[in-house]
Short mmCIF file of C-alpha atoms in Angstrom, two decimals:
data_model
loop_
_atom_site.label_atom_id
_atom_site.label_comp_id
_atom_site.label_asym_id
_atom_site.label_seq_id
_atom_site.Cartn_x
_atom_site.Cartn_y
_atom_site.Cartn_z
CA UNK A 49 -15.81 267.99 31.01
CA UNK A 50 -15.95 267.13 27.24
CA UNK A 51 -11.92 267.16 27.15
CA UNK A 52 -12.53 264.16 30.15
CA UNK A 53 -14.94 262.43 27.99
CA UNK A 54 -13.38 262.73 24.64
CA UNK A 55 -10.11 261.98 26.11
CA UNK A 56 -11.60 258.95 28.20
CA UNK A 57 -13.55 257.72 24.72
CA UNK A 58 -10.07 258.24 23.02
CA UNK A 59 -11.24 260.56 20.51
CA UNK A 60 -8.85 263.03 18.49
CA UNK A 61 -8.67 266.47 18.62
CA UNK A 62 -6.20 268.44 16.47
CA UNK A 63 -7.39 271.85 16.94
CA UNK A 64 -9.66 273.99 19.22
CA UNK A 65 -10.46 277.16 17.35
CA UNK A 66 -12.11 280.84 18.26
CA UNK A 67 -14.06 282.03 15.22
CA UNK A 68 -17.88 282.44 14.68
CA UNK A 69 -20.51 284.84 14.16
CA UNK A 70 -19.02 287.88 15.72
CA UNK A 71 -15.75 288.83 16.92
CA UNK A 72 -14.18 286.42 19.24
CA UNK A 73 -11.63 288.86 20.61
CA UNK A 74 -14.59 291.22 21.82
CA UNK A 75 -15.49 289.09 24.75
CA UNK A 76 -14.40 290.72 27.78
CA UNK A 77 -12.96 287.81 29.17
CA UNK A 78 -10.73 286.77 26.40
CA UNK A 79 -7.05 286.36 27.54
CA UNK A 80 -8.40 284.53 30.78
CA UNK A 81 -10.37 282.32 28.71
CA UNK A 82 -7.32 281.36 26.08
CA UNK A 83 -5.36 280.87 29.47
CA UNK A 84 -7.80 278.44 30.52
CA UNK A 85 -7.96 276.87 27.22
CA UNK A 86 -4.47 276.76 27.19
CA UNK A 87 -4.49 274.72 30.12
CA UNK A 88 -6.97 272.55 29.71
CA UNK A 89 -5.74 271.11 26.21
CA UNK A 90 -2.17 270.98 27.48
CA UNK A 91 -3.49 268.42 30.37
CA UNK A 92 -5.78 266.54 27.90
CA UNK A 93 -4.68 267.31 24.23
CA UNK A 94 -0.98 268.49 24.37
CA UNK A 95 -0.70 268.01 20.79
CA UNK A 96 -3.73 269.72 20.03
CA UNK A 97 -3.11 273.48 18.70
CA UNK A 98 -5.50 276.42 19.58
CA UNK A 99 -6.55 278.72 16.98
CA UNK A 100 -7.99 282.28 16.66
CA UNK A 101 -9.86 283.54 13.55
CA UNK A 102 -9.70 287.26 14.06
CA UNK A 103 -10.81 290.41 12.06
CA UNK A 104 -7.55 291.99 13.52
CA UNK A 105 -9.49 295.03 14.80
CA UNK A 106 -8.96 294.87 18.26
CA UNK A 107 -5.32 292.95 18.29
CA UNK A 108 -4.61 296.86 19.82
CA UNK A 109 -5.82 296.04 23.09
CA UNK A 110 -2.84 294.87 25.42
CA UNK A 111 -5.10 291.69 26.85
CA UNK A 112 -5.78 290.84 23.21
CA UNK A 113 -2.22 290.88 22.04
CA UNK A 114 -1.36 288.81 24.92
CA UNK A 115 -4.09 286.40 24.35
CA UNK A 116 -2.97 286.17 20.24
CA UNK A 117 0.60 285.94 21.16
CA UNK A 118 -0.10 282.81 23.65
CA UNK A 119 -2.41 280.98 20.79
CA UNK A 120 -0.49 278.55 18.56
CA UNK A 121 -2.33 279.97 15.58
CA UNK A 122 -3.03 283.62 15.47
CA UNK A 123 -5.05 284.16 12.02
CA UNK A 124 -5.49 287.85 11.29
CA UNK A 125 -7.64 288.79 8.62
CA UNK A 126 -6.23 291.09 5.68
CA UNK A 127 -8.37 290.94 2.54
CA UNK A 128 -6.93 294.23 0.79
CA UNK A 129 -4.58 297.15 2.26
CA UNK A 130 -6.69 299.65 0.29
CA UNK A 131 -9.44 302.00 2.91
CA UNK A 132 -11.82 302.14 -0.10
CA UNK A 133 -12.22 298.89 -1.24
CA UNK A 134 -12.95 297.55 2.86
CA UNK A 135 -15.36 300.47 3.33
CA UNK A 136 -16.77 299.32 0.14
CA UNK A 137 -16.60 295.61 0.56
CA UNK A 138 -16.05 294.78 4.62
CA UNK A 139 -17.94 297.41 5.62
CA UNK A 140 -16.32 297.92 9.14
CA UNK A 141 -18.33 298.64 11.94
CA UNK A 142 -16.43 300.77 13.86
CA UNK A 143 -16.07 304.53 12.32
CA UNK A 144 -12.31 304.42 13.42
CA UNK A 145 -11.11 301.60 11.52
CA UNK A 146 -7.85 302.38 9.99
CA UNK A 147 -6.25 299.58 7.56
CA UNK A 148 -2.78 300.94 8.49
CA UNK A 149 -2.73 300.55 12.13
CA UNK A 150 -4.10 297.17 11.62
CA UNK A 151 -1.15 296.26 9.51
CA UNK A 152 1.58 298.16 12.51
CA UNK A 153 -0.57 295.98 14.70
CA UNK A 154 0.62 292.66 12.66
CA UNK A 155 3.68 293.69 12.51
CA UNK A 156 3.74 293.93 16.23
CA UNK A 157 3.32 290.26 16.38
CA UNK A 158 6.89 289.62 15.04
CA UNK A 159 5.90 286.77 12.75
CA UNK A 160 3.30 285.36 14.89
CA UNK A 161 0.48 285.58 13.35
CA UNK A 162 -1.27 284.27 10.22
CA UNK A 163 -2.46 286.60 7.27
CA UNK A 164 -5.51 285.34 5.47
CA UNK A 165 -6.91 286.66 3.06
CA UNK A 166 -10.09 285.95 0.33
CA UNK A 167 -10.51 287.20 -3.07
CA UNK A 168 -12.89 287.87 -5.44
CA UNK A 169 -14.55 288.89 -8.33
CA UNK A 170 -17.52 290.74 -8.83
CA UNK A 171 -19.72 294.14 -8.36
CA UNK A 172 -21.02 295.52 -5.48
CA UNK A 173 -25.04 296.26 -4.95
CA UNK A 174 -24.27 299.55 -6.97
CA UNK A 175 -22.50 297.77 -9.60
CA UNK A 176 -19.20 298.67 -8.45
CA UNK A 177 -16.24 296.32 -8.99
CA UNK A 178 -15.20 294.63 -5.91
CA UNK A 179 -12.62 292.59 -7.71
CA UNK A 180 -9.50 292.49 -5.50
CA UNK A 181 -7.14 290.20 -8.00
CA UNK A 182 -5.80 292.89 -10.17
CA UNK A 183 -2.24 293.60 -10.17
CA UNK A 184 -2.29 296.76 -8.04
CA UNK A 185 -4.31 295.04 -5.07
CA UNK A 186 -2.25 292.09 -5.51
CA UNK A 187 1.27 294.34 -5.51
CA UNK A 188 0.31 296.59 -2.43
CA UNK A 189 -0.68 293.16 -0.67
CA UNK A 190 2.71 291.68 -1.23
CA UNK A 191 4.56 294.64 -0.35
CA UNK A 192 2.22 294.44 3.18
CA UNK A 193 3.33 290.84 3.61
CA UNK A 194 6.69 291.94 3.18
CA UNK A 195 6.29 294.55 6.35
CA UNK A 196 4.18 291.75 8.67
CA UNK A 197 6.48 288.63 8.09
CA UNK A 198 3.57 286.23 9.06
CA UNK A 199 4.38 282.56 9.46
CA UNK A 200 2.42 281.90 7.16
CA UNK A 201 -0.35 282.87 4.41
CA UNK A 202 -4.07 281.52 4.13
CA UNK A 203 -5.67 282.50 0.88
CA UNK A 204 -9.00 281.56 0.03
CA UNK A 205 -12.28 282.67 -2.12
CA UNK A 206 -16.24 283.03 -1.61
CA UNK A 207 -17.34 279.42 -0.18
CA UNK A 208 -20.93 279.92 0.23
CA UNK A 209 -24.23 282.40 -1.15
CA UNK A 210 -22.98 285.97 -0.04
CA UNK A 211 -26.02 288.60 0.64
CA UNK A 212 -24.72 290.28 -2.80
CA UNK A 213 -25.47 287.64 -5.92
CA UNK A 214 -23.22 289.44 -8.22
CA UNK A 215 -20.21 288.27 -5.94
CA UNK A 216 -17.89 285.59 -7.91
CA UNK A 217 -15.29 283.38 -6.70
CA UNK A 218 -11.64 283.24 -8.09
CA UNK A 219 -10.48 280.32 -9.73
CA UNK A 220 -7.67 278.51 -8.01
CA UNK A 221 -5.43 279.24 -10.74
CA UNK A 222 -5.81 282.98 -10.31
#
């Protein structure tokens, strides 16, 4: 109904995108509901492009990987390839997660998918660095790149307050 009205009022739309509080590839109904999206912005926005902001941890799943491969912009997220620094930092729910099946999971996607990525400086709660700019996070990070081939690369840095004040963001130099 919005699509109707927005198209009707002639508004613009360049992109509908999945992110949010949470994981949007979680939702049971996922690939059915990018199919429908699909659908609906090809009738009423053809030109618009659908995007997915995911954490990459269930891109696994066969209905997910469908659903990411149909979606004009599949953004995975890859902040470091190193286990301690995302236990440290990220904090992954799930006991299982394993940063190296995530990255055979990009590279599944043949390309189609986009890596982003945020840096930092800083210490943790325990006064731990959690600086991931230093040559030997950025070198293993490259190398990763190298194995995924994504279309392209979003970097970024801290945009907002974080929960942890000692958290710093990197300059855009860096």
């Amino acid at each position: 109904q919005k699509l109707k009205e927005m198209r009707a009022a002639s508004s613009k739309l360049d992109v509908i995108t999945f992110s949010g509080n949470g994981e949007p590839t979680a939702h049971p109904d996922f690939l059915p509901i990018i199919e429908d999206t699909i659908r609906l912005r090809d009738a009423y926005y053809p030109e618009a492009r659908v995007s997915v902001l995911t954490n990459s941890t269930l891109a696994h799943r066969p209905d997910v990987h469908r659903a990411l491969m149909l979606v004009d912009n599949n953004i995975m997220k890859l902040d470091t390839v190193c286990a301690e620094y995302i236990n440290k930092v990220d904090r992954p729910v799930q006991p299982s997660y394993n940063v190296e099946n995530i990255i055979k999971e990009m590279e599944s996607f043949d390309g189609h998918c986009i890596v982003q990525t945020m840096f930092m400086h800083g210490t943790d709660d325990n006064g731990e660095s959690v600086d991931n700019t230093s040559d030997g996070f950025i070198s293993a990070w490259l190398q990763t790149l190298h194995r995924i081939r994504p279309s392209a690369v979003m970097i970024y840095t801290i945009d907002r307050e974080t929960p942890c004040p000692t958290l710093r963001k990197t300059t855009h130099e860096e």
